[in-house]
CSV table of C-alpha atoms in Angstrom, one decimal:
chain,number,residue,atom,x,y,z
A,1,MET,CA,0.0,0.0,0.0
A,2,THR,CA,1.4,3.4,-1.0
A,3,MET,CA,1.4,6.5,1.3
A,4,SER,CA,-1.3,8.2,-0.8
A,5,GLU,CA,-3.5,5.1,-0.5
A,6,SER,CA,-3.1,5.1,3.2
A,7,GLN,CA,-4.0,8.8,3.4
A,8,SER,CA,-7.1,8.2,1.3
A,9,ARG,CA,-8.6,5.4,3.4
A,10,CYS,CA,-11.1,5.6,6.2
A,11,SER,CA,-13.8,3.7,8.0
A,12,LEU,CA,-17.0,4.6,9.8
A,13,GLN,CA,-19.8,2.8,11.5
A,14,VAL,CA,-23.6,2.6,10.9
A,15,ALA,CA,-24.9,2.4,14.5
A,16,LEU,CA,-27.8,0.1,14.6
A,17,GLY,CA,-27.3,-1.9,17.8
A,18,GLU,CA,-26.7,-5.6,17.0
A,19,ARG,CA,-27.2,-4.8,13.3
A,20,SER,CA,-24.4,-2.2,13.3
A,21,TYR,CA,-21.8,-2.6,10.5
A,22,PRO,CA,-18.7,-0.8,9.2
A,23,ILE,CA,-18.2,1.0,5.9
A,24,HIS,CA,-14.6,0.9,4.6
A,25,ILE,CA,-13.6,3.5,2.0
A,26,GLY,CA,-10.5,4.0,-0.1
A,27,PRO,CA,-8.4,2.8,-3.0
A,28,GLY,CA,-7.0,-0.8,-3.3
A,29,LEU,CA,-9.4,-2.5,-1.0
A,30,LEU,CA,-10.6,-5.2,-3.4
A,31,GLY,CA,-8.5,-8.4,-3.3
A,32,ASP,CA,-7.3,-8.0,0.3
A,33,THR,CA,-8.8,-10.6,2.7
A,34,THR,CA,-8.6,-8.2,5.6
A,35,TRP,CA,-11.7,-6.4,4.4
A,36,LEU,CA,-14.2,-9.2,3.6
A,37,THR,CA,-13.3,-12.4,5.5
A,38,PRO,CA,-14.4,-11.2,9.0
A,39,TYR,CA,-17.9,-10.6,7.7
A,40,LEU,CA,-18.6,-13.9,6.0
A,41,ALA,CA,-21.3,-16.0,7.7
A,42,GLY,CA,-19.8,-19.4,6.6
A,43,ARG,CA,-18.0,-21.1,3.7
A,44,GLN,CA,-20.8,-20.7,1.1
A,45,ILE,CA,-20.4,-17.5,-0.9
A,46,MET,CA,-22.5,-16.3,-3.9
A,47,VAL,CA,-21.1,-13.4,-5.7
A,48,VAL,CA,-23.7,-11.6,-7.9
A,49,THR,CA,-22.6,-9.0,-10.4
A,50,ASN,CA,-23.4,-7.9,-13.9
A,51,GLU,CA,-21.9,-8.2,-17.4
A,52,THR,CA,-20.3,-4.7,-17.3
A,53,VAL,CA,-18.7,-5.0,-13.9
A,54,ALA,CA,-17.6,-8.7,-14.0
A,55,PRO,CA,-14.7,-8.3,-16.5
A,56,HIS,CA,-13.2,-5.5,-14.4
A,57,TYR,CA,-13.5,-6.6,-10.8
A,58,LEU,CA,-14.8,-10.2,-10.4
A,59,VAL,CA,-11.3,-11.8,-10.4
A,60,ARG,CA,-10.0,-9.1,-8.0
A,61,LEU,CA,-12.9,-9.7,-5.6
A,62,ARG,CA,-12.3,-13.4,-5.6
A,63,GLU,CA,-8.7,-12.8,-4.6
A,64,GLY,CA,-10.0,-11.3,-1.3
A,65,LEU,CA,-12.0,-14.4,-0.4
A,66,PRO,CA,-10.8,-17.4,1.6
A,67,ARG,CA,-9.2,-20.1,-0.5
A,68,ASP,CA,-11.2,-22.9,1.1
A,69,ALA,CA,-14.6,-21.2,0.6
A,70,GLU,CA,-17.3,-22.6,-1.8
A,71,VAL,CA,-17.7,-19.6,-4.1
A,72,ARG,CA,-20.3,-19.5,-6.8
A,73,GLU,CA,-20.9,-16.6,-9.3
A,74,LEU,CA,-23.9,-15.2,-11.0
A,75,ILE,CA,-23.5,-12.6,-13.7
A,76,LEU,CA,-26.7,-10.8,-14.7
A,77,PRO,CA,-27.5,-8.3,-17.5
A,78,ASP,CA,-26.7,-4.7,-16.8
A,79,GLY,CA,-29.2,-1.8,-16.5
A,80,GLU,CA,-32.1,-0.5,-14.5
A,81,ALA,CA,-34.5,-2.3,-16.7
A,82,THR,CA,-33.3,-5.6,-15.2
A,83,LYS,CA,-34.3,-4.6,-11.6
A,84,THR,CA,-37.2,-6.9,-11.5
A,85,LEU,CA,-38.6,-9.9,-9.5
A,86,ALA,CA,-37.6,-12.1,-12.5
A,87,SER,CA,-33.9,-11.2,-11.9
A,88,VAL,CA,-34.2,-11.8,-8.2
A,89,SER,CA,-35.7,-15.2,-8.9
A,90,ARG,CA,-32.5,-16.0,-10.9
A,91,ILE,CA,-30.5,-15.4,-7.7
A,92,TRP,CA,-32.8,-17.6,-5.7
A,93,ASP,CA,-32.6,-20.3,-8.4
A,94,ALA,CA,-28.8,-20.2,-8.3
A,95,LEU,CA,-28.7,-20.4,-4.5
A,96,LEU,CA,-31.1,-23.4,-4.4
A,97,GLU,CA,-29.3,-25.2,-7.3
A,98,ALA,CA,-26.1,-24.8,-5.4
A,99,GLY,CA,-27.6,-26.1,-2.2
A,100,PHE,CA,-26.7,-23.0,-0.2
A,101,ASN,CA,-27.9,-23.0,3.4
A,102,ARG,CA,-28.8,-20.3,6.0
A,103,ARG,CA,-25.1,-19.7,6.7
A,104,CYS,CA,-24.3,-18.6,3.2
A,105,THR,CA,-23.3,-15.0,2.3
A,106,LEU,CA,-24.3,-13.1,-0.8
A,107,ILE,CA,-21.9,-10.4,-2.1
A,108,ALA,CA,-23.3,-7.7,-4.3
A,109,LEU,CA,-20.6,-6.5,-6.7
A,110,GLY,CA,-21.9,-3.6,-8.8
A,111,GLY,CA,-24.0,-0.5,-8.8
A,112,GLY,CA,-27.3,0.2,-7.1
A,113,VAL,CA,-29.4,-2.2,-9.2
A,114,ILE,CA,-27.2,-5.2,-8.2
A,115,GLY,CA,-27.0,-4.0,-4.6
A,116,ASP,CA,-30.8,-3.6,-4.3
A,117,MET,CA,-31.6,-6.9,-5.9
A,118,VAL,CA,-29.0,-8.9,-4.0
A,119,GLY,CA,-30.1,-7.4,-0.7
A,120,PHE,CA,-33.7,-8.2,-1.4
A,121,ALA,CA,-32.8,-11.8,-2.4
A,122,ALA,CA,-30.8,-12.1,0.8
A,123,ALA,CA,-33.6,-10.7,2.9
A,124,CYS,CA,-36.0,-13.4,1.5
A,125,TYR,CA,-33.8,-16.5,1.0
A,126,GLN,CA,-34.6,-18.9,3.8
A,127,ARG,CA,-36.1,-15.9,5.6
A,128,GLY,CA,-32.9,-14.0,5.7
A,129,VAL,CA,-29.2,-14.6,5.1
A,130,ALA,CA,-26.0,-12.5,5.2
A,131,PHE,CA,-25.0,-10.2,2.5
A,132,ILE,CA,-22.1,-7.7,1.8
A,133,GLN,CA,-22.2,-4.6,-0.4
A,134,VAL,CA,-19.3,-4.0,-2.7
A,135,PRO,CA,-20.5,-1.0,-4.7
A,136,THR,CA,-18.7,0.0,-7.9
A,137,THR,CA,-20.5,3.2,-8.9
A,138,LEU,CA,-20.4,6.5,-7.0
A,139,LEU,CA,-24.2,6.6,-6.7
A,140,ALA,CA,-24.2,3.2,-5.0
A,141,GLN,CA,-21.2,4.1,-2.8
A,142,VAL,CA,-22.8,7.2,-1.3
A,143,ASP,CA,-26.4,6.1,-1.3
A,144,SER,CA,-28.0,2.8,-2.1
A,145,SER,CA,-25.3,0.5,-0.5
A,146,VAL,CA,-25.8,2.1,2.9
A,147,GLY,CA,-28.9,1.9,5.0
A,148,GLY,CA,-30.5,-1.5,4.2
A,149,LYS,CA,-33.1,-0.5,1.6
A,150,THR,CA,-33.5,-3.3,-0.9
A,151,GLY,CA,-36.0,-4.1,-3.6
A,152,VAL,CA,-37.0,-4.0,-7.2
A,153,ASN,CA,-39.0,-1.8,-9.5
A,154,HIS,CA,-42.6,-2.2,-10.6
A,155,PRO,CA,-43.9,-0.8,-14.0
A,156,LEU,CA,-46.0,1.7,-12.0
A,157,GLY,CA,-43.4,2.8,-9.6
A,158,LYS,CA,-39.7,2.6,-8.6
A,159,ASN,CA,-38.6,0.5,-5.7
A,160,MET,CA,-42.2,-0.4,-4.7
A,161,ILE,CA,-41.4,-4.0,-3.8
A,162,GLY,CA,-38.7,-4.6,-1.3
A,163,ALA,CA,-37.5,-4.9,2.3
A,164,PHE,CA,-35.2,-3.4,4.9
A,165,TRP,CA,-32.2,-5.7,5.2
A,166,GLN,CA,-28.9,-4.4,6.5
A,167,PRO,CA,-25.5,-5.7,5.0
A,168,ARG,CA,-22.8,-7.0,7.3
A,169,THR,CA,-20.3,-4.5,5.8
A,170,VAL,CA,-19.9,-2.1,2.9
A,171,LEU,CA,-16.6,-2.2,1.1
A,172,ILE,CA,-16.0,0.9,-1.1
A,173,ASP,CA,-12.9,0.6,-3.3
A,174,THR,CA,-12.6,4.0,-4.9
A,175,ASP,CA,-10.4,2.5,-7.7
A,176,THR,CA,-13.6,1.1,-9.2
A,177,LEU,CA,-14.6,4.6,-10.2
A,178,ASN,CA,-11.7,4.7,-12.7
A,179,THR,CA,-13.8,2.6,-15.1
A,180,LEU,CA,-17.0,4.5,-14.5
A,181,PRO,CA,-18.4,6.4,-17.5
A,182,ALA,CA,-18.5,10.2,-17.0
A,183,ARG,CA,-22.3,10.1,-17.2
A,184,GLU,CA,-22.5,7.6,-14.3
A,185,LEU,CA,-20.1,9.7,-12.3
A,186,SER,CA,-22.3,12.7,-12.7
A,187,ALA,CA,-25.3,10.6,-11.7
A,188,GLY,CA,-23.6,9.7,-8.5
A,189,LEU,CA,-22.7,13.3,-7.7
A,190,ALA,CA,-26.4,14.1,-7.6
A,191,GLU,CA,-26.7,12.1,-4.4
A,192,VAL,CA,-23.5,13.7,-3.0
A,193,ILE,CA,-25.0,17.1,-3.6
A,194,LYS,CA,-28.2,16.0,-2.0
A,195,TYR,CA,-26.5,15.5,1.4
A,196,GLY,CA,-25.2,19.0,1.4
A,197,LEU,CA,-28.6,20.4,0.5
A,198,ILE,CA,-30.5,18.5,3.1
A,199,ARG,CA,-28.2,18.7,6.1
A,200,ASP,CA,-24.7,20.2,5.7
A,201,ALA,CA,-24.3,23.6,4.2
A,202,GLU,CA,-20.6,23.6,4.9
A,203,PHE,CA,-20.2,20.3,2.9
A,204,LEU,CA,-22.3,22.0,0.1
A,205,ALA,CA,-19.8,24.9,0.0
A,206,TRP,CA,-16.9,22.4,-0.1
A,207,LEU,CA,-18.5,20.6,-3.0
A,208,GLU,CA,-18.9,23.8,-4.9
A,209,ALA,CA,-15.2,24.4,-4.6
A,210,GLU,CA,-14.1,20.8,-5.2
A,211,MET,CA,-16.4,19.7,-8.0
A,212,PRO,CA,-13.7,19.9,-10.7
A,213,ALA,CA,-11.5,17.7,-8.5
A,214,LEU,CA,-14.3,15.2,-8.0
A,215,ARG,CA,-15.1,15.0,-11.7
A,216,ALA,CA,-11.3,14.4,-12.3
A,217,LEU,CA,-11.4,11.5,-9.8
A,218,GLU,CA,-8.9,13.1,-7.5
A,219,PRO,CA,-8.5,10.3,-4.8
A,220,GLN,CA,-8.5,12.4,-1.6
A,221,ALA,CA,-11.4,14.5,-2.8
A,222,LEU,CA,-13.4,11.4,-3.7
A,223,THR,CA,-12.7,9.7,-0.4
A,224,HIS,CA,-13.7,12.8,1.6
A,225,ALA,CA,-16.9,13.2,-0.5
A,226,ILE,CA,-17.8,9.6,-0.1
A,227,GLU,CA,-17.0,9.5,3.6
A,228,ARG,CA,-19.0,12.6,4.4
A,229,SER,CA,-22.0,11.4,2.4
A,230,CYS,CA,-21.9,8.0,4.1
A,231,GLN,CA,-21.6,9.6,7.5
A,232,LEU,CA,-24.5,11.8,7.0
A,233,LYS,CA,-26.6,8.9,5.7
A,234,ALA,CA,-25.4,6.6,8.5
A,235,ASP,CA,-26.4,9.3,11.1
A,236,ILE,CA,-29.9,9.6,9.6
A,237,VAL,CA,-30.4,5.8,9.3
A,238,ALA,CA,-29.3,5.4,12.9
A,239,GLU,CA,-32.0,7.8,13.9
A,240,ASP,CA,-34.7,6.3,11.7
A,241,GLU,CA,-33.9,2.9,10.2
A,242,THR,CA,-37.3,2.1,8.6
A,243,GLU,CA,-38.2,5.6,7.3
A,244,GLN,CA,-40.9,6.6,9.8
A,245,GLY,CA,-39.6,10.1,10.1
A,246,VAL,CA,-36.3,11.9,9.4
A,247,ARG,CA,-35.0,9.3,6.9
A,248,ALA,CA,-37.5,10.6,4.4
A,249,LEU,CA,-35.3,13.7,4.0
A,250,LEU,CA,-33.0,11.5,2.0
A,251,ASN,CA,-35.6,11.6,-0.8
A,252,LEU,CA,-34.9,15.2,-1.7
A,253,GLY,CA,-35.7,15.4,-5.5
A,254,HIS,CA,-36.7,11.8,-5.6
A,255,THR,CA,-40.5,12.2,-5.8
A,256,PHE,CA,-40.0,14.3,-9.0
A,257,GLY,CA,-37.1,12.1,-10.1
A,258,HIS,CA,-38.9,8.8,-9.7
A,259,ALA,CA,-41.7,10.1,-11.7
A,260,ILE,CA,-39.3,11.0,-14.5
A,261,GLU,CA,-37.7,7.5,-14.4
A,262,ALA,CA,-40.9,5.6,-14.4
A,263,HIS,CA,-42.5,7.7,-17.2
A,264,GLN,CA,-39.4,7.6,-19.4
A,265,GLY,CA,-38.8,3.9,-18.9
A,266,TYR,CA,-36.2,2.7,-16.4
A,267,GLY,CA,-32.6,3.3,-17.6
A,268,ASN,CA,-33.4,6.0,-20.2
A,269,TRP,CA,-32.7,8.7,-17.6
A,270,LEU,CA,-30.2,7.6,-15.0
A,271,HIS,CA,-31.4,7.7,-11.5
A,272,GLY,CA,-29.0,10.5,-10.5
A,273,GLU,CA,-29.9,12.5,-13.6
A,274,ALA,CA,-33.6,12.4,-12.7
A,275,VAL,CA,-32.7,13.3,-9.0
A,276,GLY,CA,-30.6,16.2,-10.2
A,277,ALA,CA,-33.6,17.7,-12.1
A,278,GLY,CA,-35.9,16.8,-9.2
A,279,MET,CA,-33.7,18.6,-6.7
A,280,LEU,CA,-33.9,21.8,-8.7
A,281,MET,CA,-37.7,21.4,-9.0
A,282,ALA,CA,-37.9,21.0,-5.2
A,283,ALA,CA,-35.7,24.1,-4.8
A,284,GLU,CA,-37.9,26.1,-7.1
A,285,LEU,CA,-41.0,25.0,-5.3
A,286,SER,CA,-39.4,25.9,-2.0
A,287,GLN,CA,-38.8,29.4,-3.4
A,288,ARG,CA,-42.5,29.6,-4.4
A,289,LEU,CA,-43.4,28.8,-0.8
A,290,GLY,CA,-41.2,31.7,0.3
A,291,TRP,CA,-38.5,29.6,1.9
A,292,LEU,CA,-35.6,30.1,-0.5
A,293,SER,CA,-34.4,33.2,-2.3
A,294,SER,CA,-33.8,33.4,-6.0
A,295,ALA,CA,-30.1,33.5,-5.3
A,296,GLU,CA,-30.3,30.2,-3.4
A,297,VAL,CA,-32.1,28.6,-6.2
A,298,GLU,CA,-29.5,29.9,-8.7
A,299,ARG,CA,-26.8,28.5,-6.4
A,300,THR,CA,-28.6,25.1,-6.4
A,301,ALA,CA,-28.9,25.1,-10.2
A,302,ALA,CA,-25.2,26.0,-10.5
A,303,ILE,CA,-23.8,23.1,-8.5
A,304,ILE,CA,-26.2,20.7,-10.2
A,305,ALA,CA,-25.0,22.0,-13.6
A,306,ALA,CA,-21.3,21.8,-12.4
A,307,ALA,CA,-21.8,18.1,-11.7
A,308,GLY,CA,-22.9,17.6,-15.4
A,309,LEU,CA,-26.5,17.0,-14.5
A,310,PRO,CA,-29.7,18.2,-16.4
A,311,LEU,CA,-31.5,21.3,-15.3
A,312,VAL,CA,-34.7,20.4,-17.3
A,313,ALA,CA,-37.5,17.8,-17.3
A,314,PRO,CA,-38.3,15.5,-20.3
A,315,ALA,CA,-40.1,17.3,-23.1
A,316,ASP,CA,-42.9,14.7,-23.3
A,317,MET,CA,-43.9,14.9,-19.6
A,318,GLY,CA,-47.0,17.1,-18.9
A,319,VAL,CA,-48.4,18.1,-15.5
A,320,GLU,CA,-50.7,15.0,-15.2
A,321,ASP,CA,-47.8,12.7,-16.2
A,322,PHE,CA,-45.9,14.0,-13.2
A,323,LEU,CA,-48.8,14.0,-10.8
A,324,SER,CA,-50.1,10.5,-11.6
A,325,ARG,CA,-46.6,9.1,-10.9
A,326,MET,CA,-46.0,11.2,-7.8
A,327,ARG,CA,-49.3,10.1,-6.2
A,328,LEU,CA,-47.7,6.6,-6.0
A,329,ASP,CA,-44.7,7.8,-4.0
A,330,LYS,CA,-44.0,5.7,-0.8
A,331,LYS,CA,-43.9,8.8,1.4
A,332,ASN,CA,-47.5,9.7,0.8
A,333,ILE,CA,-49.9,9.1,3.6
A,334,ASP,CA,-53.7,9.1,3.4
A,335,ALA,CA,-53.6,10.4,-0.2
A,336,ARG,CA,-51.6,13.5,0.9
A,337,LEU,CA,-48.6,14.2,-1.4
A,338,ARG,CA,-45.5,14.5,0.9
A,339,LEU,CA,-42.5,16.3,-0.7
A,340,VAL,CA,-39.0,16.9,0.7
A,341,LEU,CA,-38.4,20.6,0.3
A,342,LEU,CA,-35.7,23.1,1.5
A,343,GLU,CA,-36.3,25.6,4.3
A,344,ALA,CA,-32.7,26.7,3.7
A,345,LEU,CA,-29.7,25.4,1.9
A,346,GLY,CA,-28.5,22.7,4.3
A,347,ARG,CA,-31.9,22.2,6.0
A,348,ALA,CA,-34.7,20.1,4.5
A,349,VAL,CA,-38.2,19.3,5.7
A,350,VAL,CA,-41.0,16.8,4.7
A,351,TYR,CA,-44.0,18.9,3.7
A,352,ASP,CA,-47.5,17.8,2.9
A,353,GLU,CA,-49.4,21.1,2.6
A,354,THR,CA,-48.2,22.3,-0.8
A,355,PRO,CA,-51.2,24.0,-2.5
A,356,GLN,CA,-52.1,22.1,-5.6
A,357,PRO,CA,-52.2,25.2,-7.8
A,358,LEU,CA,-48.6,26.1,-6.7
A,359,LEU,CA,-47.4,22.6,-7.6
A,360,GLU,CA,-49.2,22.6,-10.9
A,361,GLU,CA,-47.7,26.0,-11.7
A,362,LEU,CA,-44.2,24.7,-11.0
A,363,LEU,CA,-44.8,21.6,-13.2
A,364,THR,CA,-46.2,23.8,-16.0
A,365,THR,CA,-43.4,26.3,-16.1
A,366,PHE,CA,-40.3,24.1,-15.3
A,367,PRO,CA,-38.1,24.0,-18.4
A,368,ARG,CA,-38.4,21.0,-20.7
A,369,ASP,CA,-35.7,19.5,-22.9
């Protein structure tokens, strides 16, 4: 390990009592038995990845597993469109065909789609088995791999079928970002920006200054951004593991964004791209409610643009297209639309009293591509 690698490594803890687990972050973690072996439930290991990630990192991951383990591999197609019950059934089929028992461990090697599906498969297989997250995209590293949300999409709504099931550890090797397409990197930065907007104005200011370094994959900047994002999420998850309250704040931009994803067809807009546009929509609605100034909305738009994310909605989405999808959002209670909005930059709130005309005005006037 080089000195720069040592300086760019860190660990933190998700504090959930007996379900607590560590997150390890930094370059060069894959292939080192130190990071995976302590968290394996037994000798049976199923590594699930996809056709894009496998050629880059599957061999390196196996080098970090015990030599005497019974290791099986399942390589699934890539893409958000594969995040279905049919794909999860393939995981269960592979486990059953291999005769894996309750002491097996599933390892998710890939982005958020793989992580969500493998976690859901682990939650259900024999009523719950161990799993480990090894996220290889920035979006998965800072968001979906942490906190135990798992599941699949339904044609009518994103992530509508799933379970809360915590991993035993999250291993974030930042070297995996070296093969990440620029568009995917930008999508991940949307979730990083989200943390600054909802809970940490100082971090938001740091992101504004360091965005060029992040997009250039500068190791220490990346490690800091991932660590701070994971720490903020870990703190919120520790307060509210199953999203009964404060955890809903993590959905800033997501109600609008999920509507875009579902309407456009999963995978046509990347999740982070839709969230980027959705965060700007939330900021503009917050301004219309009198909470944000025009300068704060412009600042929000500027950092979203600096990350390489869209500032517009799809041209073919009308007001009712948005509303019909948004009514299916999981945060809604008793048919009341609950949105995550911004009282200030760095302070978010869940709000269910948005006047319908104000929301429709926003959806009518928001720029389209």
